Amino acid sequence: MSLGVRETVQAVLRDVFAEYGPEDAPLPAFQDHQVMLESGLDSLAFAVVVTELDDRLGFDPFTEAEEPFYPRTVGEFISFYEVSAQGRAGS
Amino acid sequence: MTTLRQALQRVPPGREFLVGERATRTFGDVANLHWSQHFVPRAVALTCEISETALPILAALDGAVDRVYLGPQTPATGVVEVDCVAAALDHVVSSAGRTDWVFRTSGTSGPPASLAKASDSLLPSRKVAAGEVPRWGLLYDWWRFAGIQVFLEAAASGSSLICPAPGDLARRALVLQEQRCTHLSATPSLWRRLLTAQPSGWTNLRQITLGGEVVDQQILNGLRRAAPAARITHIYASTEVGPVISVQDGEAGFPVSFLNHNPSGPPLAIDDGELLVQPAGTEPQWFRTGDLVEVAGDRVLFVGRSSSVINVGGEKVQPEMVERVLLETPGIFAARVLGTASSTLGSIVSADIVVLQGLDPQVVRQAAVAHCRSRLPRHAVPARWRFVEELDVTRAGKIARA
């Protein structure tokens, strides 16, 4: 069975951190309370995460949002994707 | 002034001219056709494949009509269609021996546009050494600027011109080899594919010409290995101003000294990172080429087209520069970089990659990200990766950026 949204987002955060994160930095746990800006992922890495998730999940909630949304924590980021996925499943 | 007709008439009669998959004719046969004195249009449009019928018409038109429009072929019949745009409105030839040839530009970064070109500025300036009888191959559409350059070069040097029928490049490469092609001009993108099509090398080649796209050191080195006996010339020319720079030292870019004295073309200058050219007779005007350059030591290197810049969250990225860095990565055979929409940064840098056969794309990707991070500003590192079988190349032999 394929990964759920939460697991997919966390896997992508880790993958992108390994390639685009600061060199020689330890891999963060990406727990829900982690502040995105303090995770070591800058705006480019963040764009890579969103792009990669678009490829893996088939949607980009930032494109679909009616207003700009800036998730502050990893938890907010994940739930942004989960809510969008639920909206798609329900429609 | 030498007209195209005069240039063509320099070809010794009796020498085979069009060979390969076209009918073999001697130039003497085809030069005998003359435009009818009783039916002279002011302008004509030629939409055809190159053929033994096209040659004499080209020769006869030059200097006889005001304007010739060259366009893409319509049906692939090989028949010359002479569409008399202003047919026989006036029987008096008024062009005073000067004909404008109208080409379509290759449209690398936009829709193709038509451009007029006086015939004398088309003529090749390079002299061919005595005793050297080249066999030129033609891979470009002959009715484009690059194709006409090859065509004229062949005609002026008394060469045969090998014209493989359009289609699969590997098959065309085979025709060129079978016909013992010695002189060949192509874009770096086409050369990359030619090198894979004939991995055993191009040992027959004595002259390799590259142009139309940024020529990087990697392709120059690859050609040197594949054709050790060949002279390698990379040229910078544009449909707008004609031939500008010619370099034969095997190094990418051109010497800084060309800015003081350009040995084989018009004066050059750099303004705000853009290459400027002053074609003869246009002083004190400078033509802005739209090509960005940077000075590195004693070389001027081409960076890319100003029109292809990608805006990543406000930072400018030149896709050709990213492509060059990608090509330095072991395992990457070809690369195309373009901007794609991003919901968070406006645009991001996307890379389409062809990996060498048998390699794992994900392994190559990791190496490429690491290499780009060490060589490029942060925002220029590709954010999206696609692994493809091959890259689209336009009819003009350039990487399709649309």
Short mmCIF file of C-alpha atoms in Angstrom, two decimals:
data_model
loop_
_atom_site.label_atom_id
_atom_site.label_comp_id
_atom_site.label_asym_id
_atom_site.label_seq_id
_atom_site.Cartn_x
_atom_site.Cartn_y
_atom_site.Cartn_z
CA MET A 1 0.00 0.00 0.00
CA SER A 2 1.26 3.49 -0.77
CA LEU A 3 2.23 5.92 1.95
CA GLY A 4 -0.33 8.23 3.49
CA VAL A 5 -0.12 11.99 3.06
CA ARG A 6 1.64 12.55 6.39
CA GLU A 7 4.25 9.88 5.74
CA THR A 8 4.80 11.12 2.18
CA VAL A 9 5.31 14.72 3.33
CA GLN A 10 7.77 13.64 6.00
CA ALA A 11 9.66 11.42 3.58
CA VAL A 12 9.96 14.28 1.07
CA LEU A 13 11.10 16.73 3.76
CA ARG A 14 13.88 14.30 4.70
CA ASP A 15 14.85 13.58 1.07
CA VAL A 16 15.00 17.25 0.15
CA PHE A 17 16.90 18.13 3.32
CA ALA A 18 19.54 15.53 2.41
CA GLU A 19 20.05 17.05 -1.04
CA TYR A 20 19.27 20.74 -0.56
CA GLY A 21 19.71 21.32 3.16
CA PRO A 22 22.81 22.79 4.80
CA GLU A 23 25.86 20.63 4.30
CA ASP A 24 27.03 18.51 7.23
CA ALA A 25 23.89 19.39 9.23
CA PRO A 26 22.17 16.58 11.15
CA LEU A 27 18.83 15.49 9.73
CA PRO A 28 15.99 17.09 11.74
CA ALA A 29 13.18 14.86 12.97
CA PHE A 30 10.56 17.08 11.27
CA GLN A 31 8.15 16.73 14.16
CA ASP A 32 4.93 18.71 14.17
CA HIS A 33 6.14 21.47 16.51
CA GLN A 34 9.28 22.13 14.40
CA VAL A 35 9.26 25.67 12.96
CA MET A 36 9.73 25.41 9.18
CA LEU A 37 12.12 28.39 8.97
CA GLU A 38 14.34 26.86 11.64
CA SER A 39 14.48 23.43 10.05
CA GLY A 40 17.33 24.36 7.71
CA LEU A 41 15.12 24.36 4.61
CA ASP A 42 15.35 27.72 2.85
CA SER A 43 12.95 29.11 0.25
CA LEU A 44 14.54 27.11 -2.58
CA ALA A 45 14.42 23.85 -0.64
CA PHE A 46 10.84 24.65 0.32
CA ALA A 47 9.96 25.10 -3.38
CA VAL A 48 11.62 21.76 -4.11
CA VAL A 49 9.50 20.10 -1.40
CA VAL A 50 6.29 21.53 -2.86
CA THR A 51 7.30 20.51 -6.39
CA GLU A 52 8.26 17.01 -5.32
CA LEU A 53 5.00 16.57 -3.41
CA ASP A 54 3.09 17.75 -6.48
CA ASP A 55 4.78 14.94 -8.42
CA ARG A 56 4.18 12.29 -5.76
CA LEU A 57 0.69 13.24 -4.53
CA GLY A 58 -0.62 14.80 -7.72
CA PHE A 59 -1.64 18.15 -6.24
CA ASP A 60 -0.21 21.43 -4.98
CA PRO A 61 -2.34 23.04 -2.25
CA PHE A 62 -0.43 26.32 -2.61
CA THR A 63 -1.72 26.68 -6.15
CA GLU A 64 -5.23 25.83 -5.10
CA ALA A 65 -5.38 28.11 -2.06
CA GLU A 66 -7.47 31.23 -2.51
CA GLU A 67 -5.22 33.25 -0.24
CA PRO A 68 -1.48 33.03 0.30
CA PHE A 69 -0.73 30.68 3.18
CA TYR A 70 2.57 30.35 4.98
CA PRO A 71 2.66 27.30 7.25
CA ARG A 72 4.72 28.17 10.31
CA THR A 73 5.38 24.68 11.62
CA VAL A 74 5.86 21.26 10.12
CA GLY A 75 2.51 20.25 11.65
CA GLU A 76 0.73 23.11 9.87
CA PHE A 77 2.45 22.21 6.64
CA ILE A 78 1.37 18.56 6.88
CA SER A 79 -2.21 19.39 7.80
CA PHE A 80 -2.39 21.84 4.89
CA TYR A 81 -1.73 18.85 2.62
CA GLU A 82 -4.03 16.53 4.56
CA VAL A 83 -6.97 18.96 4.39
CA SER A 84 -6.41 19.46 0.68
CA ALA A 85 -6.25 15.68 0.14
CA GLN A 86 -9.48 15.18 2.08
CA GLY A 87 -11.19 17.90 0.07
CA ARG A 88 -10.19 16.10 -3.11
CA ALA A 89 -11.32 12.69 -1.84
CA GLY A 90 -14.67 14.13 -0.78
CA SER A 91 -15.40 15.96 -3.97
CA MET B 1 30.30 42.99 -55.14
CA THR B 2 30.08 39.28 -55.85
CA THR B 3 26.63 37.96 -56.45
CA LEU B 4 25.47 34.53 -55.46
CA ARG B 5 25.25 33.68 -59.12
CA GLN B 6 28.91 34.58 -59.62
CA ALA B 7 29.87 32.57 -56.56
CA LEU B 8 28.04 29.55 -57.88
CA GLN B 9 29.66 29.93 -61.27
CA ARG B 10 33.09 29.62 -59.69
CA VAL B 11 32.34 25.96 -59.18
CA PRO B 12 34.31 24.01 -61.77
CA PRO B 13 31.94 22.41 -64.29
CA GLY B 14 31.76 18.66 -64.31
CA ARG B 15 32.13 18.23 -60.57
CA GLU B 16 29.38 16.34 -58.84
CA PHE B 17 27.56 18.64 -56.52
CA LEU B 18 24.49 17.17 -54.91
CA VAL B 19 25.12 13.64 -53.77
CA GLY B 20 23.75 11.25 -51.21
CA GLU B 21 20.07 10.60 -51.39
CA ARG B 22 19.48 13.18 -54.07
CA ALA B 23 20.11 12.65 -57.74
CA THR B 24 23.77 13.11 -58.52
CA ARG B 25 24.22 15.92 -60.99
CA THR B 26 27.23 17.79 -62.12
CA PHE B 27 27.18 21.47 -61.44
CA GLY B 28 27.64 22.11 -65.17
CA ASP B 29 24.27 20.50 -65.83
CA VAL B 30 22.37 22.60 -63.42
CA ALA B 31 24.00 25.97 -63.99
CA ASN B 32 22.69 26.18 -67.53
CA LEU B 33 19.19 27.21 -66.64
CA HIS B 34 18.41 30.88 -66.96
CA TRP B 35 15.51 32.85 -65.73
CA SER B 36 13.20 33.64 -68.60
CA GLN B 37 13.84 37.09 -69.97
CA HIS B 38 10.14 37.43 -70.70
CA PHE B 39 8.78 36.65 -67.29
CA VAL B 40 10.71 38.27 -64.52
CA PRO B 41 8.90 38.76 -61.22
CA ARG B 42 10.12 41.32 -58.70
CA ALA B 43 9.93 38.90 -55.84
CA VAL B 44 9.58 35.15 -55.54
CA ALA B 45 8.99 32.75 -52.73
CA LEU B 46 10.67 29.35 -52.73
CA THR B 47 9.15 26.66 -50.60
CA CYS B 48 10.97 23.49 -51.41
CA GLU B 49 13.49 20.87 -50.51
CA ILE B 50 16.93 21.31 -51.91
CA SER B 51 17.15 19.49 -55.22
CA GLU B 52 18.88 19.69 -58.53
CA THR B 53 16.08 21.95 -59.72
CA ALA B 54 16.44 24.38 -56.84
CA LEU B 55 20.08 25.16 -57.50
CA PRO B 56 19.84 26.82 -60.90
CA ILE B 57 16.80 28.74 -59.78
CA LEU B 58 18.73 30.14 -56.83
CA ALA B 59 21.62 31.03 -59.06
CA ALA B 60 19.39 32.65 -61.64
CA LEU B 61 17.35 34.61 -59.12
CA ASP B 62 20.29 36.27 -57.46
CA GLY B 63 20.81 39.70 -58.87
CA ALA B 64 17.76 39.32 -61.09
CA VAL B 65 14.95 40.01 -58.67
CA ASP B 66 14.58 42.35 -55.72
CA ARG B 67 13.67 39.82 -53.14
CA VAL B 68 13.57 36.06 -52.62
CA TYR B 69 11.59 34.57 -49.75
CA LEU B 70 12.79 31.23 -48.47
CA GLY B 71 10.30 29.24 -46.49
CA PRO B 72 9.71 25.78 -45.13
CA GLN B 73 8.74 23.17 -47.60
CA THR B 74 5.05 22.43 -47.89
CA PRO B 75 4.61 18.89 -49.19
CA ALA B 76 7.77 16.79 -49.12
CA THR B 77 7.71 16.28 -52.84
CA GLY B 78 11.09 17.77 -53.61
CA VAL B 79 9.44 19.95 -56.21
CA VAL B 80 10.34 23.60 -56.41
CA GLU B 81 7.28 25.74 -56.20
CA VAL B 82 7.95 29.16 -57.55
CA ASP B 83 5.21 31.34 -56.24
CA CYS B 84 5.35 34.60 -58.06
CA VAL B 85 4.37 37.00 -55.33
CA ALA B 86 4.39 40.02 -57.58
CA ALA B 87 4.53 38.03 -60.75
CA ALA B 88 5.35 39.88 -63.89
CA LEU B 89 3.99 43.18 -62.70
CA ASP B 90 6.97 44.77 -64.27
CA HIS B 91 9.17 43.11 -66.84
CA VAL B 92 11.99 45.51 -66.14
CA VAL B 93 14.61 44.17 -63.77
CA SER B 94 15.16 46.96 -61.28
CA SER B 95 17.24 45.30 -58.63
CA ALA B 96 20.52 46.58 -60.10
CA GLY B 97 22.12 43.25 -59.39
CA ARG B 98 21.23 43.28 -55.72
CA THR B 99 18.78 40.79 -54.28
CA ASP B 100 17.49 40.60 -50.73
CA TRP B 101 17.20 37.04 -49.51
CA VAL B 102 14.57 36.70 -46.82
CA PHE B 103 15.10 33.97 -44.24
CA ARG B 104 13.13 32.82 -41.31
CA THR B 105 15.10 32.95 -38.08
CA SER B 106 15.25 29.75 -36.11
CA GLY B 107 13.04 31.13 -33.35
CA THR B 108 15.10 29.68 -30.50
CA SER B 109 13.38 31.81 -27.91
CA GLY B 110 10.25 32.95 -29.65
CA PRO B 111 8.22 32.61 -32.81
CA PRO B 112 10.24 32.48 -36.02
CA ALA B 113 10.57 35.84 -37.72
CA SER B 114 11.52 36.78 -41.25
CA LEU B 115 14.65 38.75 -41.93
CA ALA B 116 16.01 40.24 -45.09
CA LYS B 117 19.62 39.74 -46.02
CA ALA B 118 21.52 41.23 -48.93
CA SER B 119 23.16 38.48 -50.91
CA ASP B 120 26.73 39.78 -50.74
CA SER B 121 26.77 39.57 -46.95
CA LEU B 122 25.91 35.89 -47.18
CA LEU B 123 28.96 34.87 -49.05
CA PRO B 124 31.58 32.85 -47.23
CA SER B 125 34.89 34.58 -46.71
CA ARG B 126 37.03 31.57 -45.86
CA LYS B 127 39.39 30.46 -48.58
CA VAL B 128 39.87 26.77 -49.17
CA ALA B 129 43.41 25.50 -49.41
CA ALA B 130 44.51 24.30 -52.83
CA GLY B 131 44.32 20.55 -53.34
CA GLU B 132 41.79 20.10 -50.58
CA VAL B 133 38.52 19.00 -52.14
CA PRO B 134 35.99 18.88 -49.35
CA ARG B 135 32.80 16.86 -49.21
CA TRP B 136 30.40 18.97 -47.22
CA GLY B 137 27.45 17.42 -45.43
CA LEU B 138 24.21 19.35 -44.98
CA LEU B 139 22.21 18.71 -41.81
CA TYR B 140 20.40 22.03 -41.61
CA ASP B 141 17.33 23.03 -43.53
CA TRP B 142 18.96 24.56 -46.58
CA TRP B 143 16.52 27.48 -46.65
CA ARG B 144 17.58 28.72 -43.24
CA PHE B 145 20.54 30.98 -42.69
CA ALA B 146 22.77 28.18 -41.35
CA GLY B 147 21.85 25.93 -44.28
CA ILE B 148 22.53 28.58 -46.89
CA GLN B 149 25.94 29.20 -45.30
CA VAL B 150 26.87 25.54 -45.76
CA PHE B 151 25.40 25.53 -49.24
CA LEU B 152 27.44 28.59 -50.30
CA GLU B 153 30.58 27.33 -48.61
CA ALA B 154 30.29 24.09 -50.57
CA ALA B 155 29.54 25.89 -53.82
CA ALA B 156 32.39 28.36 -53.42
CA SER B 157 34.95 25.67 -52.62
CA GLY B 158 33.92 23.28 -55.39
CA SER B 159 32.80 20.76 -52.83
CA SER B 160 30.25 18.06 -53.17
CA LEU B 161 27.23 18.60 -50.98
CA ILE B 162 25.84 15.51 -49.27
CA CYS B 163 22.18 15.99 -48.40
CA PRO B 164 20.69 13.15 -46.38
CA ALA B 165 16.89 13.17 -46.53
CA PRO B 166 15.24 14.66 -43.45
CA GLY B 167 14.40 12.22 -40.69
CA ASP B 168 16.15 10.15 -38.08
CA LEU B 169 19.53 11.65 -37.23
CA ALA B 170 21.28 8.30 -36.77
CA ARG B 171 20.28 7.34 -40.32
CA ARG B 172 21.43 10.68 -41.68
CA ALA B 173 24.74 10.20 -39.85
CA LEU B 174 25.13 6.86 -41.60
CA VAL B 175 24.54 8.45 -45.01
CA LEU B 176 27.20 11.06 -44.23
CA GLN B 177 29.69 8.34 -43.29
CA GLU B 178 28.91 6.22 -46.34
CA GLN B 179 29.34 9.24 -48.57
CA ARG B 180 32.73 9.99 -46.98
CA CYS B 181 31.71 13.38 -45.62
CA THR B 182 34.79 15.43 -44.69
CA HIS B 183 33.26 18.78 -43.71
CA LEU B 184 30.26 19.12 -41.45
CA SER B 185 28.51 21.94 -39.63
CA ALA B 186 26.02 21.40 -36.82
CA THR B 187 24.81 22.85 -33.53
CA PRO B 188 26.32 21.53 -30.26
CA SER B 189 23.01 19.71 -29.59
CA LEU B 190 23.23 17.93 -32.94
CA TRP B 191 26.92 17.16 -32.47
CA ARG B 192 26.21 15.51 -29.13
CA ARG B 193 23.76 13.23 -30.87
CA LEU B 194 26.08 12.64 -33.81
CA LEU B 195 28.81 11.50 -31.42
CA THR B 196 26.47 8.88 -29.94
CA ALA B 197 25.20 7.86 -33.36
CA GLN B 198 28.76 7.01 -34.42
CA PRO B 199 30.62 6.05 -31.26
CA SER B 200 33.54 4.72 -33.30
CA GLY B 201 34.36 8.30 -34.18
CA TRP B 202 34.27 10.57 -37.18
CA THR B 203 37.74 9.90 -38.44
CA ASN B 204 36.92 11.04 -42.00
CA LEU B 205 36.17 14.55 -40.85
CA ARG B 206 38.69 17.25 -41.64
CA GLN B 207 36.53 20.25 -40.79
CA ILE B 208 34.05 20.45 -37.94
CA THR B 209 32.00 23.59 -37.57
CA LEU B 210 29.77 24.34 -34.59
CA GLY B 211 27.42 27.21 -33.98
CA GLY B 212 23.91 28.31 -33.28
CA GLU B 213 24.09 27.62 -29.56
CA VAL B 214 26.60 28.22 -26.79
CA VAL B 215 29.63 26.02 -27.52
CA ASP B 216 31.00 24.57 -24.29
CA GLN B 217 34.40 23.07 -23.57
CA GLN B 218 32.95 19.60 -23.08
CA ILE B 219 31.63 19.27 -26.64
CA LEU B 220 34.88 20.72 -28.03
CA ASN B 221 36.85 18.06 -26.13
CA GLY B 222 34.45 15.32 -27.24
CA LEU B 223 34.85 16.30 -30.88
CA ARG B 224 38.62 16.46 -30.54
CA ARG B 225 38.62 12.85 -29.30
CA ALA B 226 36.16 11.64 -31.96
CA ALA B 227 37.86 13.35 -34.89
CA PRO B 228 41.53 13.83 -34.07
CA ALA B 229 42.43 14.94 -37.59
CA ALA B 230 39.77 17.60 -37.94
CA ARG B 231 40.09 21.33 -37.65
CA ILE B 232 37.39 22.44 -35.21
CA THR B 233 35.88 25.85 -35.78
CA HIS B 234 33.21 27.35 -33.63
CA ILE B 235 31.41 30.23 -35.12
CA TYR B 236 29.15 32.89 -33.79
CA ALA B 237 26.76 34.20 -36.38
CA SER B 238 23.23 35.43 -36.43
CA THR B 239 20.56 35.68 -39.06
CA GLU B 240 20.38 39.39 -38.27
CA VAL B 241 24.03 40.35 -38.81
CA GLY B 242 25.61 37.37 -40.55
CA PRO B 243 28.95 35.76 -39.59
CA VAL B 244 30.57 37.55 -36.63
CA ILE B 245 33.21 35.45 -34.84
CA SER B 246 35.22 32.40 -35.86
CA VAL B 247 37.47 30.57 -33.39
CA GLN B 248 39.76 27.61 -34.07
CA ASP B 249 41.89 27.19 -30.94
CA GLY B 250 39.67 24.50 -29.42
CA GLU B 251 38.83 26.64 -26.39
CA ALA B 252 35.29 27.76 -25.50
CA GLY B 253 34.44 31.42 -26.04
CA PHE B 254 36.79 33.78 -27.86
CA PRO B 255 39.97 35.68 -26.96
CA VAL B 256 39.50 39.01 -25.18
CA SER B 257 41.79 40.51 -27.84
CA PHE B 258 38.94 40.16 -30.36
CA LEU B 259 37.30 43.13 -28.59
CA ASN B 260 40.13 45.30 -29.90
CA HIS B 261 40.49 43.54 -33.22
CA ASN B 262 38.12 40.87 -34.51
CA PRO B 263 40.22 39.11 -37.18
CA SER B 264 37.36 37.54 -39.11
CA GLY B 265 34.37 39.80 -38.60
CA PRO B 266 32.89 43.14 -37.59
CA PRO B 267 33.94 45.16 -34.50
CA LEU B 268 32.74 43.82 -31.13
CA ALA B 269 31.96 45.44 -27.81
CA ILE B 270 30.39 44.50 -24.48
CA ASP B 271 27.76 46.66 -22.85
CA ASP B 272 26.12 45.68 -19.58
CA GLY B 273 27.12 42.05 -20.14
CA GLU B 274 25.63 41.92 -23.64
CA LEU B 275 27.65 41.40 -26.81
CA LEU B 276 27.35 44.23 -29.32
CA VAL B 277 28.30 44.03 -32.99
CA GLN B 278 28.86 46.76 -35.53
CA PRO B 279 28.17 45.34 -38.99
CA ALA B 280 29.97 47.05 -41.86
CA GLY B 281 28.30 50.25 -43.02
CA THR B 282 26.29 50.79 -39.84
CA GLU B 283 28.76 52.98 -37.90
CA PRO B 284 28.32 54.49 -35.38
CA GLN B 285 25.35 52.25 -34.58
CA TRP B 286 25.85 49.08 -32.55
CA PHE B 287 23.60 46.07 -32.92
CA ARG B 288 22.53 44.47 -29.64
CA THR B 289 22.83 40.71 -30.11
CA GLY B 290 20.75 39.63 -27.09
CA ASP B 291 23.62 37.28 -26.21
CA LEU B 292 25.07 37.67 -22.73
CA VAL B 293 28.83 37.24 -22.18
CA GLU B 294 31.29 37.33 -19.31
CA VAL B 295 35.03 37.89 -19.28
CA ALA B 296 37.03 35.13 -17.57
CA GLY B 297 40.78 35.70 -17.71
CA ASP B 298 41.75 36.16 -21.35
CA ARG B 299 38.53 34.67 -22.75
CA VAL B 300 35.08 36.05 -23.39
CA LEU B 301 32.54 33.31 -22.65
CA PHE B 302 28.96 33.15 -23.86
CA VAL B 303 26.51 32.89 -21.00
CA GLY B 304 23.20 32.62 -22.85
CA ARG B 305 20.36 34.56 -24.41
CA SER B 306 19.06 37.53 -22.45
CA SER B 307 15.54 36.45 -23.41
CA SER B 308 15.88 33.02 -21.77
CA VAL B 309 16.55 34.33 -18.24
CA ILE B 310 14.56 32.60 -15.49
CA ASN B 311 13.37 34.69 -12.55
CA VAL B 312 13.59 32.58 -9.38
CA GLY B 313 12.04 34.52 -6.53
CA GLY B 314 13.57 37.74 -7.89
CA GLU B 315 16.99 36.26 -8.69
CA LYS B 316 18.00 35.93 -12.34
CA VAL B 317 19.23 32.59 -13.62
CA GLN B 318 20.73 31.98 -17.04
CA PRO B 319 19.59 28.49 -18.13
CA GLU B 320 22.53 27.94 -20.48
CA MET B 321 24.96 28.43 -17.59
CA VAL B 322 23.13 25.82 -15.51
CA GLU B 323 23.18 23.47 -18.52
CA ARG B 324 26.94 23.83 -18.78
CA VAL B 325 27.44 22.98 -15.11
CA LEU B 326 25.10 19.99 -15.45
CA LEU B 327 27.10 18.70 -18.41
CA GLU B 328 30.21 18.69 -16.23
CA THR B 329 28.58 16.07 -14.03
CA PRO B 330 29.77 12.54 -14.84
CA GLY B 331 26.91 10.47 -16.22
CA ILE B 332 24.96 13.34 -17.78
CA PHE B 333 24.85 13.14 -21.55
CA ALA B 334 22.53 16.04 -22.37
CA ALA B 335 20.70 18.68 -20.38
CA ARG B 336 18.04 21.28 -20.95
CA VAL B 337 17.16 23.87 -18.33
CA LEU B 338 14.03 25.95 -18.33
CA GLY B 339 11.87 27.88 -15.95
CA THR B 340 8.66 26.31 -14.75
CA ALA B 341 5.95 27.89 -12.64
CA SER B 342 6.28 27.51 -8.90
CA SER B 343 3.51 28.27 -6.43
CA THR B 344 6.03 29.51 -3.89
CA LEU B 345 8.87 31.17 -5.87
CA GLY B 346 7.19 32.33 -9.08
CA SER B 347 9.53 30.27 -11.22
CA ILE B 348 11.91 27.49 -10.44
CA VAL B 349 14.77 26.05 -12.44
CA SER B 350 13.77 22.74 -14.06
CA ALA B 351 16.26 20.37 -15.60
CA ASP B 352 15.52 17.75 -18.24
CA ILE B 353 18.34 15.25 -18.21
CA VAL B 354 19.49 12.47 -20.51
CA VAL B 355 21.78 10.12 -18.58
CA LEU B 356 24.37 7.88 -20.16
CA GLN B 357 23.03 4.44 -20.92
CA GLY B 358 22.90 2.00 -18.03
CA LEU B 359 23.17 4.57 -15.25
CA ASP B 360 20.64 5.00 -12.44
CA PRO B 361 19.00 8.44 -12.81
CA GLN B 362 18.64 8.85 -9.05
CA VAL B 363 22.35 8.32 -8.49
CA VAL B 364 23.16 10.79 -11.26
CA ARG B 365 20.67 13.25 -9.77
CA GLN B 366 22.38 13.18 -6.38
CA ALA B 367 25.74 13.81 -7.97
CA ALA B 368 24.29 16.59 -10.12
CA VAL B 369 22.66 18.38 -7.16
CA ALA B 370 25.93 18.22 -5.25
CA HIS B 371 27.91 19.48 -8.23
CA CYS B 372 25.46 22.32 -8.95
CA ARG B 373 25.58 23.38 -5.31
CA SER B 374 29.34 23.63 -5.46
CA ARG B 375 29.38 25.61 -8.74
CA LEU B 376 26.22 27.75 -8.87
CA PRO B 377 24.45 30.34 -6.77
CA ARG B 378 21.83 28.79 -4.53
CA HIS B 379 18.77 29.88 -6.56
CA ALA B 380 20.29 28.51 -9.80
CA VAL B 381 20.42 24.92 -8.53
CA PRO B 382 17.68 23.01 -10.39
CA ALA B 383 14.66 22.38 -8.19
CA ARG B 384 12.85 20.01 -10.48
CA TRP B 385 14.39 17.08 -12.32
CA ARG B 386 13.02 15.06 -15.20
CA PHE B 387 14.85 12.17 -16.77
CA VAL B 388 14.06 11.75 -20.44
CA GLU B 389 15.17 9.51 -23.29
CA GLU B 390 16.23 12.43 -25.45
CA LEU B 391 15.78 16.17 -25.73
CA ASP B 392 13.61 17.85 -28.30
CA VAL B 393 15.69 19.63 -30.88
CA THR B 394 14.17 22.20 -33.21
CA ARG B 395 14.45 21.91 -36.97
CA ALA B 396 17.32 24.36 -36.73
CA GLY B 397 19.19 21.88 -34.51
CA LYS B 398 18.84 23.87 -31.31
CA ILE B 399 17.45 22.74 -27.99
CA ALA B 400 13.74 23.55 -27.95
CA ARG B 401 13.11 26.03 -25.12
CA ALA B 402 9.44 26.72 -25.72
#
